């Protein structure tokens, strides 16, 4: 059942004949929250009207959807703060939370202020992302999966360097014989010549290809790297993940029923990998650790970059104990949301915690589609016009 269908069911269930549905129009996120879009995780103030949003049906199917309306307004009042080891959401009281009540089988959308039971669960598991396999670039004689494995490996461990052999793509590996063999296998999968040498236990591999060199150089330094969006929205994401973890010697972890941890110095890549974990059907969270100041032979070494850790968790739900993990805080600032049919759900991130959540707008639309009298309550004239246009758009499309 889609969220809008569930809300229509509730409207029919609780509204007496001739009754009126009231909707305060206040379901929004704070300005520190990011949302998963076709451009990756973006802070709400940076969202554009042409962005597509990663959405999840109540049954767990993933898709990219366009928004029919955007909400951005000043707000001063209470916000509900949901916290936990892997949960951090700050939303307005009427915001729709995607949850499953304890002892119930199905997920549904519930306003934050109406979560009056003790235990709820936010769904983590979803169907794996299904996207198209794209063309292999630069005329490389390999499969698309081979290309994605190389891309993941380069993002994690590769660099472009001028040497006596000219400019080439390099990858080093020294963790174990198995990891060295895996890097060799991935590079040979491109179908081009792979050079190799070993020195002091460190294996160095290199590949020289004109178009490939320019592309890899465009991905920037380690701390600035991101996964190209064409790869993130295409198919065979398991191959991309295999390449990313191969550099850390963690390939075997993909076949084990245990949490998978990925390390990077790029904050953008950390968020991309978190999105990748979700698209693989898992939960994800990101933590950071300040750079250490190591000492070598009494000499202080310049601190290295912040290290980001991305954890894939296989729990089916993120539990919410409303008695201990929900608080009401006063907030003064701008709040944001988007109306994203047909699922009315979004993937959001705040302080490294990634979670599925609802969006604004389903109550009023459901009432109109059911022919029930409806009154929207709003303090800001600007947002009143937005809400009105949103409902009118639904009425023009008509009931499904």
Coordinates of C-alpha atoms in Angstrom, one line a residue:
X1 CA 0.0 0.0 0.0
X2 CA 1.3 3.4 -0.9
X3 CA 1.5 6.2 1.8
X4 CA -1.1 8.3 0.0
X5 CA -3.4 5.2 -0.1
X6 CA -2.9 4.5 3.6
X7 CA -3.7 8.2 4.4
X8 CA -6.8 7.9 2.3
X9 CA -7.8 4.9 4.3
X10 CA -7.3 6.8 7.6
X11 CA -9.4 9.7 6.3
X12 CA -12.2 7.3 5.5
X13 CA -11.8 5.5 8.8
X14 CA -11.9 8.4 11.2
X15 CA -13.8 11.1 9.5
X16 CA -17.6 11.0 10.1
X17 CA -20.0 11.9 7.3
X18 CA -19.9 15.7 6.9
X19 CA -16.8 15.9 9.1
X20 CA -13.7 18.1 8.4
X21 CA -10.0 17.1 8.3
X22 CA -7.6 19.6 9.8
X23 CA -3.9 19.7 8.6
X24 CA -1.4 22.1 10.1
X25 CA 0.9 21.9 7.1
X26 CA 4.0 21.7 9.3
X27 CA 5.9 18.5 8.2
X28 CA 9.5 19.6 7.6
X29 CA 13.2 19.0 8.4
X30 CA 15.7 21.3 9.9
X31 CA 18.4 23.0 7.8
X32 CA 21.2 20.7 8.9
X33 CA 19.6 17.6 7.3
X34 CA 20.7 16.3 3.9
X35 CA 18.5 14.5 1.5
X36 CA 19.5 11.8 -1.1
X37 CA 19.0 13.2 -4.6
X38 CA 20.2 12.4 -8.1
X39 CA 23.3 14.5 -7.2
X40 CA 24.0 12.6 -4.0
X41 CA 23.2 13.7 -0.4
X42 CA 22.5 17.4 -0.5
X43 CA 21.7 19.8 2.3
X44 CA 18.2 21.1 2.0
X45 CA 19.2 24.7 1.3
X46 CA 21.1 23.5 -1.7
X47 CA 18.2 21.4 -3.2
X48 CA 17.1 22.5 -6.7
X49 CA 13.6 22.2 -8.2
X50 CA 14.9 19.8 -11.0
X51 CA 16.4 17.4 -8.5
X52 CA 15.2 13.8 -8.4
X53 CA 14.9 12.2 -4.9
X54 CA 15.6 8.6 -3.8
X55 CA 12.4 7.2 -2.5
X56 CA 11.2 3.9 -1.0
X57 CA 7.8 2.3 -1.3
X58 CA 6.2 0.8 1.8
X59 CA 7.1 -2.6 0.4
X60 CA 10.8 -1.6 0.0
X61 CA 11.1 -0.9 -3.7
X62 CA 13.6 1.9 -4.5
X63 CA 13.2 4.6 -7.2
X64 CA 14.1 8.1 -8.2
X65 CA 11.2 10.4 -8.2
X66 CA 10.5 14.1 -8.9
X67 CA 9.0 16.4 -6.4
X68 CA 5.6 18.1 -7.1
X69 CA 6.1 20.8 -4.5
X70 CA 8.9 22.2 -2.2
X71 CA 8.5 23.6 1.3
X72 CA 10.9 26.2 2.6
X73 CA 9.9 28.7 5.3
X74 CA 10.8 30.3 8.6
X75 CA 9.7 28.4 11.7
X76 CA 9.9 29.1 15.4
X77 CA 8.5 26.4 17.7
X78 CA 8.9 22.8 18.9
X79 CA 10.8 20.2 16.9
X80 CA 10.9 16.5 17.7
X81 CA 14.4 15.1 18.0
X82 CA 14.8 11.3 17.4
X83 CA 18.2 10.0 18.5
X84 CA 20.1 6.7 18.9
X85 CA 23.4 5.1 18.0
X86 CA 22.4 5.3 14.3
X87 CA 19.5 7.7 14.3
X88 CA 19.4 11.5 14.4
X89 CA 16.2 13.2 13.0
X90 CA 15.0 16.7 13.9
X91 CA 11.5 17.3 12.4
X92 CA 8.4 19.5 13.0
X93 CA 5.6 17.9 15.1
X94 CA 3.4 17.1 12.1
X95 CA 6.1 15.6 10.0
X96 CA 5.3 12.1 8.7
X97 CA 7.6 9.4 10.1
X98 CA 8.0 6.1 8.2
X99 CA 7.7 3.5 11.0
X100 CA 6.3 0.2 12.1
X101 CA 4.6 -0.1 15.4
X102 CA 5.6 -2.8 17.8
X103 CA 3.6 -6.0 17.2
X104 CA 2.4 -4.8 13.7
X105 CA 3.6 -6.2 10.4
X106 CA 3.5 -3.3 8.0
X107 CA 5.2 0.1 7.9
X108 CA 3.1 3.3 7.7
X109 CA 3.4 7.1 7.9
X110 CA 2.7 8.5 11.4
X111 CA 3.0 12.2 12.5
X112 CA 5.9 12.7 14.9
X113 CA 3.7 14.1 17.6
X114 CA 1.3 11.1 17.3
X115 CA 4.0 8.5 18.1
X116 CA 2.5 7.7 21.5
X117 CA 3.5 4.0 21.8
X118 CA 6.9 3.1 23.3
X119 CA 8.5 1.1 20.6
X120 CA 8.7 1.8 16.9
X121 CA 11.0 0.7 14.1
X122 CA 12.2 2.6 11.0
X123 CA 12.7 0.1 8.2
X124 CA 16.3 -0.4 7.0
X125 CA 15.9 -3.3 4.5
X126 CA 14.9 -2.6 1.0
X127 CA 14.9 -4.2 -2.4
X128 CA 18.3 -3.8 -4.0
X129 CA 18.6 -0.9 -6.5
X130 CA 17.8 -1.9 -10.1
X131 CA 19.4 0.4 -12.7
X132 CA 20.5 0.0 -16.3
X133 CA 24.0 -1.2 -17.2
X134 CA 25.7 1.6 -19.1
X135 CA 28.1 1.6 -22.0
X136 CA 31.8 1.0 -21.1
X137 CA 33.7 4.3 -21.7
X138 CA 36.9 4.9 -23.7
X139 CA 36.3 1.8 -25.9
X140 CA 37.8 -0.5 -23.2
X141 CA 37.4 -4.2 -24.1
X142 CA 35.7 -5.2 -20.9
X143 CA 32.2 -5.6 -19.4
X144 CA 30.4 -2.9 -17.5
X145 CA 30.9 -4.8 -14.2
X146 CA 34.7 -4.9 -14.9
X147 CA 34.7 -1.2 -15.4
X148 CA 32.8 -0.6 -12.2
X149 CA 35.3 -2.7 -10.2
X150 CA 38.1 -0.7 -11.6
X151 CA 36.3 2.6 -10.8
X152 CA 35.8 1.5 -7.2
X153 CA 39.4 0.4 -6.8
X154 CA 40.7 3.7 -8.3
X155 CA 38.5 5.8 -6.1
X156 CA 39.8 4.0 -3.0
X157 CA 43.5 3.5 -3.8
X158 CA 44.5 4.8 -7.2
X159 CA 46.5 7.9 -8.3
X160 CA 47.9 9.4 -11.5
X161 CA 51.6 10.1 -11.6
X162 CA 54.3 11.2 -14.0
X163 CA 57.3 8.8 -13.9
X164 CA 60.0 7.7 -16.3
X165 CA 57.3 5.7 -18.1
X166 CA 55.2 8.8 -18.6
X167 CA 51.9 9.5 -17.0
X168 CA 50.0 6.4 -15.8
X169 CA 47.4 5.2 -13.3
X170 CA 48.9 3.5 -10.2
X171 CA 47.6 1.3 -7.5
X172 CA 49.6 0.1 -4.5
X173 CA 48.8 -3.0 -2.4
X174 CA 50.7 -4.6 0.5
X175 CA 48.0 -6.0 2.9
X176 CA 48.1 -9.7 1.9
X177 CA 48.7 -12.0 -1.0
X178 CA 45.0 -12.4 -1.4
X179 CA 44.5 -8.6 -1.6
X180 CA 47.4 -8.3 -4.1
X181 CA 45.9 -11.0 -6.3
X182 CA 42.5 -9.3 -6.2
X183 CA 43.9 -5.9 -7.3
X184 CA 45.7 -7.6 -10.2
X185 CA 42.5 -9.4 -11.2
X186 CA 40.5 -6.2 -11.2
X187 CA 43.1 -4.3 -13.3
X188 CA 43.5 -7.1 -15.8
X189 CA 39.7 -7.2 -16.2
X190 CA 40.0 -3.9 -18.1
X191 CA 41.5 -5.8 -21.0
X192 CA 44.6 -3.5 -21.3
X193 CA 48.3 -4.1 -20.4
X194 CA 48.9 -4.0 -16.6
X195 CA 52.5 -3.4 -15.3
X196 CA 53.6 -4.7 -12.0
X197 CA 56.7 -4.5 -9.7
X198 CA 57.4 -5.4 -6.1
X199 CA 59.6 -3.6 -3.7
X200 CA 60.0 -4.2 0.1
X201 CA 56.7 -6.2 0.2
X202 CA 54.7 -3.4 -1.6
X203 CA 53.2 -4.3 -5.0
X204 CA 52.8 -1.4 -7.4
X205 CA 50.5 -1.8 -10.5
X206 CA 50.1 0.6 -13.3
X207 CA 47.9 1.0 -16.4
X208 CA 48.5 3.5 -19.2
X209 CA 45.5 4.4 -21.4
X210 CA 45.0 8.0 -22.8
X211 CA 41.3 8.5 -22.1
X212 CA 41.3 6.6 -18.9
X213 CA 44.2 8.7 -17.5
X214 CA 42.4 12.0 -18.2
X215 CA 39.2 10.6 -16.6
X216 CA 41.0 9.4 -13.4
X217 CA 42.8 12.7 -13.1
X218 CA 39.5 14.5 -13.2
X219 CA 38.3 12.6 -10.1
X220 CA 40.7 14.7 -8.0
X221 CA 42.7 14.1 -4.9
X222 CA 41.7 11.4 -2.4
X223 CA 40.1 13.8 0.0
X224 CA 37.9 15.3 -2.8
X225 CA 36.7 12.2 -4.6
X226 CA 33.1 11.3 -5.3
X227 CA 31.5 8.4 -7.1
X228 CA 30.3 9.6 -10.5
X229 CA 26.6 9.9 -10.5
X230 CA 26.2 7.9 -13.7
X231 CA 27.7 4.9 -11.8
X232 CA 25.5 5.5 -8.8
X233 CA 22.3 5.5 -10.8
X234 CA 23.2 2.6 -13.1
X235 CA 23.1 -1.1 -12.5
X236 CA 25.6 -3.7 -11.2
X237 CA 26.3 -1.7 -8.0
X238 CA 27.7 -4.8 -6.3
X239 CA 30.7 -4.6 -8.7
X240 CA 31.3 -1.0 -7.7
X241 CA 31.3 -2.0 -4.1
X242 CA 33.6 -4.9 -4.7
X243 CA 36.2 -2.5 -6.2
X244 CA 35.9 0.0 -3.4
X245 CA 36.5 -2.6 -0.6
X246 CA 39.2 -4.4 -2.6
X247 CA 41.7 -1.7 -1.8
X248 CA 41.1 -2.2 1.9
X249 CA 41.4 -6.0 1.6
X250 CA 37.8 -6.4 2.7
X251 CA 36.4 -8.2 -0.3
X252 CA 35.6 -11.3 1.7
X253 CA 33.4 -9.3 4.1
X254 CA 30.9 -8.9 1.3
X255 CA 30.0 -12.6 1.5
X256 CA 29.8 -12.7 5.3
X257 CA 26.8 -11.9 7.4
X258 CA 28.7 -9.3 9.4
X259 CA 28.8 -5.5 9.4
X260 CA 31.0 -4.1 6.6
X261 CA 33.2 -1.1 7.4
X262 CA 34.7 1.3 4.8
X263 CA 37.3 3.9 5.5
X264 CA 38.0 7.1 3.5
X265 CA 39.5 10.6 3.9
X266 CA 36.8 12.1 1.5
X267 CA 33.6 13.3 3.2
X268 CA 31.8 13.2 -0.1
X269 CA 32.9 9.7 -0.9
X270 CA 31.8 8.6 2.6
X271 CA 28.2 9.9 1.9
X272 CA 28.3 8.2 -1.5
X273 CA 29.3 4.9 0.0
X274 CA 26.5 5.2 2.6
X275 CA 24.0 5.7 -0.3
X276 CA 25.6 2.7 -2.0
X277 CA 25.1 0.6 1.1
X278 CA 21.4 1.6 1.2
X279 CA 20.9 0.8 -2.5
X280 CA 22.4 -2.6 -1.7
X281 CA 19.6 -3.1 0.8
X282 CA 21.3 -2.3 4.1
X283 CA 21.3 0.4 6.7
X284 CA 24.3 2.9 6.8
X285 CA 25.9 5.4 9.1
X286 CA 29.0 7.6 8.9
X287 CA 31.3 8.6 11.7
X288 CA 34.5 10.8 11.6
X289 CA 37.7 10.8 13.6
X290 CA 39.9 13.8 14.0
X291 CA 43.4 13.5 12.5
X292 CA 46.0 12.1 14.9
X293 CA 49.4 13.8 15.4
X294 CA 51.9 10.9 15.2
X295 CA 55.5 11.1 16.4
X296 CA 58.3 9.4 14.5
X297 CA 61.7 9.2 16.3
X298 CA 60.7 12.1 18.5
X299 CA 59.6 14.3 15.5
X300 CA 56.0 15.4 15.3
X301 CA 54.5 14.6 11.9
X302 CA 52.0 16.8 10.3
X303 CA 48.5 15.6 11.1
X304 CA 46.8 13.6 8.4
X305 CA 43.2 14.2 7.1
X306 CA 40.0 13.4 9.0
X307 CA 39.1 9.8 8.6
X308 CA 35.5 8.9 7.8
X309 CA 34.1 5.4 8.6
X310 CA 31.0 4.1 6.8
X311 CA 29.3 1.2 8.5
X312 CA 26.8 -1.1 6.7
X313 CA 24.4 -2.7 9.1
X314 CA 22.2 -5.6 8.4
X315 CA 19.5 -5.0 11.0
X316 CA 16.0 -5.0 9.5
X317 CA 15.0 -1.9 11.5
X318 CA 16.3 0.9 13.6
X319 CA 14.5 0.8 16.9
X320 CA 13.0 3.9 18.5
X321 CA 12.3 4.0 22.2
X322 CA 10.1 7.0 22.5
X323 CA 10.4 7.0 26.3
X324 CA 14.2 7.5 26.1
X325 CA 15.2 8.6 22.6
X326 CA 12.7 11.3 21.7
X327 CA 12.9 14.8 23.0
X328 CA 11.1 18.1 22.1
X329 CA 13.5 21.0 21.4
X330 CA 12.7 24.7 20.6
X331 CA 13.9 25.7 17.1
X332 CA 14.1 29.0 15.3
X333 CA 15.2 28.9 11.7
X334 CA 14.3 27.7 8.2
X335 CA 12.6 24.3 7.7
X336 CA 12.5 22.3 4.5
X337 CA 10.7 19.5 2.8
X338 CA 9.5 18.2 -0.6
X339 CA 6.4 16.4 -1.7
X340 CA 7.5 13.3 -3.6
X341 CA 4.7 11.1 -4.9
X342 CA 3.9 8.3 -5.2
X343 CA 5.7 6.9 -2.2
X344 CA 6.0 10.2 -0.1
X345 CA 9.3 8.9 1.4
X346 CA 12.8 10.3 1.4
X347 CA 16.3 9.1 2.4
X348 CA 17.8 11.7 4.7
X349 CA 21.1 12.1 6.6
X350 CA 21.9 14.1 9.7
X351 CA 25.2 14.0 11.7
X352 CA 26.2 10.8 9.8
X353 CA 22.9 9.0 10.6
X354 CA 21.0 7.8 7.5
X355 CA 17.3 7.0 7.7
X356 CA 14.2 6.6 5.7
X357 CA 11.5 9.1 6.6
X358 CA 8.3 10.7 5.2
X359 CA 7.6 14.0 3.5
X360 CA 5.0 16.7 3.6
X361 CA 1.6 16.8 2.0
X362 CA -0.2 13.5 2.2
X363 CA -3.1 14.4 4.6
X364 CA -4.6 17.3 2.6
X365 CA -4.2 15.4 -0.7
X366 CA -5.9 12.3 0.8
X367 CA -8.8 14.3 2.0
X368 CA -9.4 16.0 -1.3
X369 CA -9.2 12.7 -3.2
X370 CA -11.7 11.2 -0.8
X371 CA -14.1 14.1 -1.3
X372 CA -13.9 15.0 2.5
X373 CA -14.0 18.6 3.7
X374 CA -10.5 19.9 4.5
X375 CA -9.0 22.9 6.3
X376 CA -5.3 23.6 6.1
X377 CA -3.8 25.6 8.9
X378 CA -0.7 27.7 8.1
X379 CA 0.9 30.8 9.7
X380 CA 3.1 31.8 6.7
X381 CA 1.3 33.3 3.7
X382 CA 4.1 32.2 1.4
X383 CA 3.8 28.6 2.3
X384 CA 0.0 28.7 2.2
X385 CA 0.2 29.4 -1.6
X386 CA 2.6 26.4 -2.0
X387 CA 0.3 24.1 -0.1
X388 CA -2.7 25.2 -2.1
X389 CA -0.9 24.6 -5.4
X390 CA 0.2 21.2 -4.3
X391 CA -3.4 20.1 -3.5
X392 CA -4.7 21.6 -6.7
X393 CA -2.1 19.6 -8.7
X394 CA -3.4 16.4 -7.1
X395 CA -7.0 17.3 -7.9
X396 CA -6.1 17.9 -11.5
X397 CA -4.6 14.5 -11.8
X398 CA -7.6 12.9 -10.1
X399 CA -7.9 9.8 -8.0
X400 CA -6.0 6.7 -9.2

